């Protein structure tokens, strides 16, 4: 897990995002124990309360749950929940920014779409 | 124990005519890692000395674990004030001080202290005076940490330490705090160094408490608005004076620091006008809250109008 201390995004949010990325990628599977606040605090050299704040965000979002006697566990359905949330949230924000930038540069919609399509093809190579 | 581990109520402390602490109230959160940040001379050390009973308040009360640290031994030995510039005998050996600390503090962990000394290659048989500045600071830090006092106060602990020592000491501090939860207070005037170890912070200026709360509140407290000079002037004209923390005007840009979150409606309205709203680091928040100079006016230092060198 890596966080950027110079980013304006609060650390606890970066931690929540990083855990969600790991859930999406399958590094953390539904039913697995999530990283504990102590593990995260040690890994990043931060106060455990900050780590706990990030974990709690995901508990409140219904992606992690406390199982009696153990640390937090990745809930069933977390993957599709996260995918939906990020598609409707972060991705749309990125698209807005992309469109704003493209308009600044005088690039029209179909040019932009062409560029996006080639980017997909590049990724696949 | 009910109540807070450390309570200050209406505390004033003067040294002669100088009122160094004024109307200070504090209910310390149990088992937090708390920073005390403020300019030099703000009163950070005085607060620590009040808490460990080294000095008593001129007015008001100080309680540690519910007891007066000036009067009750139990309170005195529950709060340790550890600082690198302690004036101690230079001809005595490290192991003498190890023994001294061990006997003064009931919860002192000798084997942990010995392990730490070895980890940092500090010879117990070395005379204190023969240690380097950094090693002296390390020794004080090691003993302060090993005391495991319920209220452990470090007063600018990393002063004199080299980069590697600081990093290691910071990590060791954090891990020991996780292994043995207790109240740890760290005074520093270099916030970035300890920022991420802290859960909360006290900001102090001229003897008064300016802020006490979560680090995240500090991170979100102010933002910097910049952009076109006319739009900026119009925007700032509509703001209440108290919310403007600072103005900058240089050859290249103009900006305004306001007391509002970068995510606030106020910041959004600035963005809607075409201005930019960017976050302000906790370090800078502290500087603005304590009325510090941000250094924009230094250039006058080189203006030699009398010599015709302007």
Coordinates of C-alpha atoms in Angstrom, one line a residue:
Chain A
X1 CA 0.0 0.0 0.0
X2 CA 1.4 3.4 -0.9
X3 CA 0.1 6.8 -0.1
X4 CA 1.2 10.3 -1.2
X5 CA 1.7 12.5 1.8
X6 CA 1.9 15.6 -0.5
X7 CA -1.5 14.9 -2.1
X8 CA -4.4 17.1 -1.1
X9 CA -6.5 14.0 -0.6
X10 CA -6.6 13.1 3.1
X11 CA -4.6 10.1 4.1
X12 CA -7.6 8.2 5.5
X13 CA -9.3 8.5 2.1
X14 CA -6.2 7.4 0.2
X15 CA -6.2 4.3 2.5
X16 CA -9.8 3.6 1.8
X17 CA -9.2 3.9 -2.0
X18 CA -6.2 1.6 -1.8
X19 CA -8.2 -1.1 0.0
X20 CA -11.0 -0.7 -2.6
X21 CA -8.4 -1.1 -5.4
X22 CA -7.1 -4.3 -3.7
X23 CA -10.7 -5.6 -3.5
X24 CA -11.3 -4.8 -7.2
X25 CA -8.1 -6.4 -8.3
X26 CA -8.8 -9.5 -6.3
X27 CA -5.8 -9.1 -4.0
X28 CA -8.5 -9.1 -1.2
X29 CA -11.3 -11.5 -1.9
X30 CA -14.8 -11.4 -0.6
X31 CA -14.7 -13.1 2.8
X32 CA -11.0 -12.4 3.4
X33 CA -9.8 -10.5 6.5
X34 CA -9.0 -6.9 5.6
X35 CA -5.7 -5.4 6.7
X36 CA -5.8 -4.3 10.4
X37 CA -5.3 -0.7 11.5
X38 CA -2.1 -1.8 13.2
X39 CA -0.8 -3.4 9.9
X40 CA -1.6 -0.3 7.9
X41 CA -0.2 2.1 10.6
X42 CA 3.1 0.1 10.6
X43 CA 3.3 -0.1 6.8
X44 CA 2.8 3.6 6.3
X45 CA 4.3 4.9 9.6
X46 CA 1.1 6.8 10.5
X47 CA -1.1 7.0 13.6
X48 CA -3.4 4.0 13.8
X49 CA -6.4 6.3 14.3
X50 CA -5.9 7.5 10.7
X51 CA -5.8 3.9 9.4
X52 CA -8.9 3.2 11.4
X53 CA -10.7 6.2 9.9
X54 CA -10.0 4.8 6.4
X55 CA -11.3 1.3 7.4
X56 CA -14.4 2.8 8.9
X57 CA -15.3 4.6 5.7
X58 CA -15.5 1.2 4.0
X59 CA -17.5 -0.2 6.9
X60 CA -20.0 2.6 6.6
X61 CA -20.1 2.1 2.8
X62 CA -21.1 -1.6 3.5
X63 CA -18.0 -3.0 1.9
X64 CA -16.3 -4.3 5.1
X65 CA -18.0 -5.8 8.1
X66 CA -16.9 -6.6 11.6
X67 CA -17.0 -10.3 12.3
X68 CA -17.2 -11.2 16.0
X69 CA -13.7 -11.7 17.5
X70 CA -11.9 -10.9 14.3
X71 CA -10.8 -7.9 12.3
X72 CA -12.9 -6.5 9.4
X73 CA -13.9 -8.9 6.6
X74 CA -14.6 -8.0 3.0
X75 CA -18.4 -8.4 2.5
X76 CA -20.0 -10.5 -0.2
X77 CA -21.0 -8.2 -3.0
X78 CA -18.3 -5.7 -2.2
X79 CA -16.7 -6.0 -5.6
X80 CA -19.8 -5.0 -7.6
X81 CA -20.6 -2.3 -5.0
X82 CA -17.2 -0.7 -5.5
X83 CA -17.3 -1.0 -9.2
X84 CA -20.7 0.7 -9.4
X85 CA -19.6 3.5 -7.0
X86 CA -16.4 4.2 -8.8
X87 CA -18.0 4.2 -12.2
X88 CA -20.7 6.6 -11.1
X89 CA -18.4 8.7 -9.1
X90 CA -14.7 8.9 -9.9
X91 CA -14.9 7.9 -13.5
X92 CA -17.5 10.5 -14.3
X93 CA -15.4 13.2 -12.5
X94 CA -12.5 12.2 -14.7
X95 CA -14.6 12.4 -17.8
X96 CA -15.7 15.9 -16.8
X97 CA -12.1 17.0 -16.4
X98 CA -11.1 15.3 -19.6
X99 CA -13.8 17.1 -21.5
X100 CA -13.0 20.5 -19.9
X101 CA -9.3 20.1 -20.9
X102 CA -10.2 19.0 -24.4
X103 CA -12.5 22.0 -24.9
X104 CA -9.6 24.2 -23.7
X105 CA -7.4 22.8 -26.4
X106 CA -10.2 23.1 -29.1
X107 CA -10.6 19.3 -29.5
X108 CA -14.1 18.2 -30.5
X109 CA -16.0 15.3 -29.2
X110 CA -15.3 12.8 -32.0
X111 CA -11.6 13.6 -31.9
X112 CA -11.6 13.0 -28.2
X113 CA -13.4 9.7 -28.7
X114 CA -10.8 8.6 -31.3
X115 CA -8.0 9.3 -28.8
X116 CA -9.8 7.4 -26.1
X117 CA -10.2 4.4 -28.4
X118 CA -6.5 4.4 -29.3
X119 CA -5.6 4.6 -25.6
X120 CA -7.6 1.4 -25.1
X121 CA -5.8 -0.3 -28.0
X122 CA -2.4 0.8 -26.6
X123 CA -3.2 -0.7 -23.2
X124 CA -4.0 -4.0 -24.8
X125 CA -0.6 -4.2 -26.7
Chain B
X1 CA -10.1 6.5 36.5
X2 CA -12.9 8.8 35.4
X3 CA -12.2 12.1 33.8
X4 CA -9.3 13.0 31.5
X5 CA -5.7 11.9 31.9
X6 CA -4.6 15.6 31.9
X7 CA -6.9 18.5 32.8
X8 CA -6.0 22.1 32.8
X9 CA -8.6 24.6 34.0
X10 CA -8.1 28.3 33.7
X11 CA -4.4 28.0 34.0
X12 CA -2.2 31.1 34.2
X13 CA 1.5 31.1 34.8
X14 CA 3.8 34.1 35.1
X15 CA 7.5 34.4 35.4
X16 CA 8.0 37.7 37.2
X17 CA 6.0 40.3 35.1
X18 CA 5.9 38.0 32.1
X19 CA 2.6 36.2 31.7
X20 CA 3.7 33.1 29.8
X21 CA 0.5 31.0 30.0
X22 CA -2.9 32.7 29.8
X23 CA -6.3 31.2 30.5
X24 CA -5.4 27.7 29.3
X25 CA -8.1 25.1 29.4
X26 CA -7.4 21.5 28.3
X27 CA -9.1 18.1 28.6
X28 CA -6.7 15.7 27.0
X29 CA -8.1 12.8 25.0
X30 CA -7.2 9.5 26.6
X31 CA -4.4 7.6 24.8
X32 CA -4.0 10.0 22.0
X33 CA -0.7 10.9 20.3
X34 CA -1.1 14.7 20.6
X35 CA 1.2 17.3 19.1
X36 CA 1.8 20.8 20.6
X37 CA 2.7 23.1 17.9
X38 CA 3.6 26.8 18.2
X39 CA 6.2 29.4 17.6
X40 CA 9.3 29.4 19.7
X41 CA 8.5 31.0 23.1
X42 CA 4.8 30.2 22.8
X43 CA 4.7 28.3 26.0
X44 CA 5.0 24.6 24.9
X45 CA 7.7 23.8 27.4
X46 CA 5.9 25.7 30.2
X47 CA 2.8 23.6 29.6
X48 CA 4.8 20.4 29.9
X49 CA 6.5 21.6 33.1
X50 CA 3.1 22.4 34.6
X51 CA 1.8 19.0 33.7
X52 CA 4.7 17.1 35.4
X53 CA 4.6 19.2 38.4
X54 CA 8.0 20.9 37.9
X55 CA 6.2 24.2 38.3
X56 CA 2.8 25.2 39.7
X57 CA 0.2 27.5 38.1
X58 CA -0.1 31.1 39.2
X59 CA -3.9 30.6 38.8
X60 CA -6.1 27.7 37.9
X61 CA -5.6 24.0 38.3
X62 CA -3.6 21.2 36.7
X63 CA -4.6 17.6 37.3
X64 CA -2.9 14.4 36.1
X65 CA -5.0 11.2 36.5
X66 CA -7.2 13.4 38.7
X67 CA -4.4 14.4 41.1
X68 CA -2.3 17.5 41.5
X69 CA 1.2 16.8 40.1
X70 CA 2.8 19.4 42.4
X71 CA 1.5 17.6 45.5
X72 CA 1.0 14.0 44.8
X73 CA 3.9 11.7 43.9
X74 CA 1.6 9.3 42.0
X75 CA 0.7 12.1 39.6
X76 CA 4.4 13.3 39.4
X77 CA 5.7 9.9 38.3
X78 CA 2.9 9.4 35.9
X79 CA 4.0 12.3 33.7
X80 CA 7.5 12.5 32.3
X81 CA 8.9 15.6 30.5
X82 CA 11.7 14.4 28.2
X83 CA 13.8 16.9 26.4
X84 CA 17.2 16.7 24.6
X85 CA 18.7 19.8 26.2
X86 CA 18.4 18.7 29.8
X87 CA 21.2 20.1 31.8
X88 CA 22.8 17.0 33.4
X89 CA 26.3 16.1 34.7
X90 CA 28.6 15.3 31.8
X91 CA 31.0 13.1 33.7
X92 CA 28.4 10.5 34.6
X93 CA 27.9 7.5 32.5
X94 CA 24.9 6.5 30.4
X95 CA 24.2 3.5 32.7
X96 CA 24.0 5.8 35.7
X97 CA 21.2 7.7 34.0
X98 CA 19.5 4.4 33.0
X99 CA 19.5 3.4 36.6
X100 CA 18.3 6.8 37.8
X101 CA 15.4 6.8 35.4
X102 CA 14.6 3.3 36.2
X103 CA 14.3 4.1 39.9
X104 CA 12.3 7.3 39.4
X105 CA 9.6 5.8 37.2
X106 CA 7.7 2.7 38.4
X107 CA 6.8 1.4 35.0
X108 CA 10.3 1.8 33.5
X109 CA 11.2 -1.1 31.1
X110 CA 14.9 -1.7 31.6
X111 CA 15.3 -4.4 29.0
X112 CA 13.6 -2.3 26.4
X113 CA 15.9 0.7 27.2
X114 CA 18.9 -1.6 27.0
X115 CA 17.8 -3.0 23.7
X116 CA 17.2 0.5 22.3
X117 CA 20.7 1.7 23.5
X118 CA 22.3 -1.3 21.8
X119 CA 20.2 -0.8 18.6
X120 CA 21.6 2.8 18.3
X121 CA 25.1 1.7 19.3
X122 CA 25.1 3.8 22.5
X123 CA 27.6 2.4 24.9
X124 CA 26.2 2.2 28.4
X125 CA 29.7 2.8 29.8
X126 CA 30.2 6.1 27.8
X127 CA 30.3 9.3 29.7
X128 CA 27.3 11.5 28.9
X129 CA 29.5 14.4 28.0
X130 CA 31.4 12.4 25.4
X131 CA 28.3 11.6 23.4
X132 CA 27.5 13.6 20.2
X133 CA 24.6 16.0 20.2
X134 CA 22.4 13.5 18.4
X135 CA 23.4 10.7 20.7
X136 CA 22.5 12.9 23.7
X137 CA 19.1 13.5 22.2
X138 CA 18.7 9.8 21.5
X139 CA 19.5 8.9 25.1
X140 CA 16.9 11.2 26.5
X141 CA 14.4 9.9 24.0
X142 CA 15.1 6.3 24.8
X143 CA 14.7 6.9 28.5
X144 CA 11.5 8.9 28.0
X145 CA 10.0 6.2 25.9
X146 CA 11.1 3.3 28.2
X147 CA 9.5 5.1 31.2
X148 CA 6.1 4.0 29.8
X149 CA 4.5 6.8 31.8
X150 CA 0.8 7.2 31.2
X151 CA 1.5 10.8 30.2
X152 CA 4.8 10.8 28.3
X153 CA 5.8 14.3 27.0
X154 CA 8.6 14.7 24.4
X155 CA 9.8 18.3 24.1
X156 CA 11.4 18.7 20.6
X157 CA 12.9 15.3 20.9
X158 CA 14.6 15.1 17.5
X159 CA 16.7 18.3 17.9
X160 CA 20.3 17.4 17.1
X161 CA 19.5 13.9 15.6
X162 CA 20.6 13.1 12.1
X163 CA 18.2 12.2 9.4
X164 CA 18.4 8.4 9.9
X165 CA 18.1 8.7 13.7
X166 CA 15.0 10.9 13.3
X167 CA 13.3 8.5 11.0
X168 CA 14.0 5.5 13.2
X169 CA 13.1 7.3 16.4
X170 CA 9.8 8.4 14.8
X171 CA 9.0 4.8 13.8
X172 CA 10.0 3.4 17.2
X173 CA 7.9 6.0 18.9
X174 CA 4.9 5.0 16.8
X175 CA 5.3 1.3 17.3
X176 CA 5.9 1.6 21.1
X177 CA 2.7 3.7 21.3
X178 CA 0.8 0.9 19.4
X179 CA 2.3 -1.8 21.6
X180 CA 1.7 0.1 24.9
X181 CA -1.1 2.6 24.4
X182 CA -0.8 5.7 26.6
X183 CA -0.9 9.5 26.2
X184 CA 2.0 10.8 24.3
X185 CA 2.5 14.5 23.8
X186 CA 5.1 15.8 21.3
X187 CA 6.1 19.4 21.1
X188 CA 7.7 20.5 18.0
X189 CA 8.0 23.6 15.9
X190 CA 8.5 21.5 12.8
X191 CA 5.1 20.0 12.2
X192 CA 5.8 18.1 8.9
X193 CA 8.2 15.8 10.8
X194 CA 5.6 14.5 13.2
X195 CA 2.4 15.3 11.4
X196 CA 1.5 11.8 10.5
X197 CA 2.2 10.3 13.8
X198 CA -0.3 12.5 15.5
X199 CA -4.1 12.0 15.9
X200 CA -4.7 15.4 17.3
X201 CA -2.9 18.7 17.9
X202 CA -2.8 21.6 20.3
X203 CA -1.8 24.9 18.6
X204 CA -0.4 27.4 21.1
X205 CA 0.5 31.1 20.6
X206 CA 1.7 33.6 23.1
X207 CA 0.6 31.4 26.0
X208 CA -2.9 30.8 24.7
X209 CA -4.6 27.8 23.3
X210 CA -5.5 28.7 19.7
X211 CA -6.8 25.3 18.6
X212 CA -7.2 21.7 20.0
X213 CA -8.6 19.0 17.8
X214 CA -8.1 16.4 15.1
X215 CA -5.3 16.7 12.7
X216 CA -7.8 16.3 9.8
X217 CA -9.6 19.4 11.0
X218 CA -6.3 21.3 10.6
X219 CA -5.8 19.9 7.2
X220 CA -9.2 21.1 6.1
X221 CA -9.2 24.5 7.8
X222 CA -8.0 26.9 5.2
X223 CA -7.6 27.2 1.4
X224 CA -5.7 29.5 -0.9
X225 CA -7.7 31.4 -3.5
X226 CA -5.8 32.7 -6.5
X227 CA -6.3 33.9 -10.0
X228 CA -7.2 37.1 -11.9
X229 CA -6.5 40.2 -9.8
X230 CA -9.8 42.0 -10.4
X231 CA -12.0 39.0 -9.7
X232 CA -10.0 38.2 -6.6
X233 CA -10.4 41.7 -5.3
X234 CA -14.1 41.6 -5.9
X235 CA -14.3 38.2 -4.2
X236 CA -12.3 39.3 -1.2
X237 CA -14.3 42.5 -0.8
X238 CA -17.4 40.4 0.0
X239 CA -15.7 38.4 2.7
X240 CA -15.8 39.2 6.5
X241 CA -12.4 40.4 7.6
X242 CA -11.9 37.6 10.2
X243 CA -12.0 34.9 7.5
X244 CA -9.1 36.4 5.6
X245 CA -5.9 35.0 7.0
X246 CA -3.4 36.3 4.6
X247 CA -2.9 38.2 1.3
X248 CA -0.1 37.8 -1.1
X249 CA 0.8 40.1 -4.0
X250 CA 3.9 39.4 -6.0
X251 CA 5.1 40.2 -9.5
X252 CA 3.7 36.9 -10.7
X253 CA 0.5 36.4 -8.8
X254 CA -2.1 37.4 -6.2
X255 CA -3.7 35.2 -3.7
X256 CA -5.8 35.1 -0.6
X257 CA -5.8 32.6 2.2
X258 CA -9.2 32.2 3.8
X259 CA -10.5 30.3 6.7
X260 CA -12.7 27.8 4.8
X261 CA -12.2 24.3 3.6
X262 CA -11.2 23.8 -0.1
X263 CA -14.4 21.8 -0.3
X264 CA -16.6 24.5 1.2
X265 CA -19.4 26.4 -0.5
X266 CA -17.3 29.5 -0.3
X267 CA -14.4 27.8 -2.1
X268 CA -16.9 26.5 -4.7
X269 CA -18.2 30.0 -5.3
X270 CA -14.7 31.2 -5.9
X271 CA -14.1 28.4 -8.4
X272 CA -17.4 29.3 -10.1
X273 CA -15.9 32.8 -10.7
X274 CA -12.9 31.3 -12.4
X275 CA -10.6 31.5 -9.4
X276 CA -8.6 28.5 -8.1
X277 CA -8.9 27.1 -4.6
X278 CA -6.1 25.0 -3.4
X279 CA -5.5 23.3 0.0
X280 CA -3.2 24.9 2.7
X281 CA -0.7 22.5 4.4
X282 CA -1.2 22.0 8.2
X283 CA 2.2 23.7 8.7
X284 CA 1.0 26.8 7.0
X285 CA -2.3 26.7 8.8
X286 CA -0.3 26.8 12.0
X287 CA 1.7 29.8 10.8
X288 CA -1.4 31.7 9.8
X289 CA -3.2 30.9 13.1
X290 CA -0.3 32.1 15.1
X291 CA -0.1 35.3 13.1
X292 CA 3.3 34.5 11.6
X293 CA 4.9 36.2 8.6
X294 CA 4.8 34.1 5.5
X295 CA 7.9 35.8 4.2
X296 CA 6.4 37.8 1.4
X297 CA 7.9 41.0 2.8
X298 CA 11.5 39.9 3.0
X299 CA 12.5 41.6 -0.2
X300 CA 12.5 45.0 1.5
X301 CA 15.6 43.8 3.4
X302 CA 17.7 44.3 0.2
X303 CA 16.2 47.8 -0.7
X304 CA 19.0 50.3 -0.2
X305 CA 17.3 53.5 -1.2
X306 CA 19.8 55.6 0.7
X307 CA 22.7 54.3 -1.3
X308 CA 20.7 54.6 -4.5
X309 CA 20.8 50.9 -5.0
X310 CA 17.0 50.4 -5.1

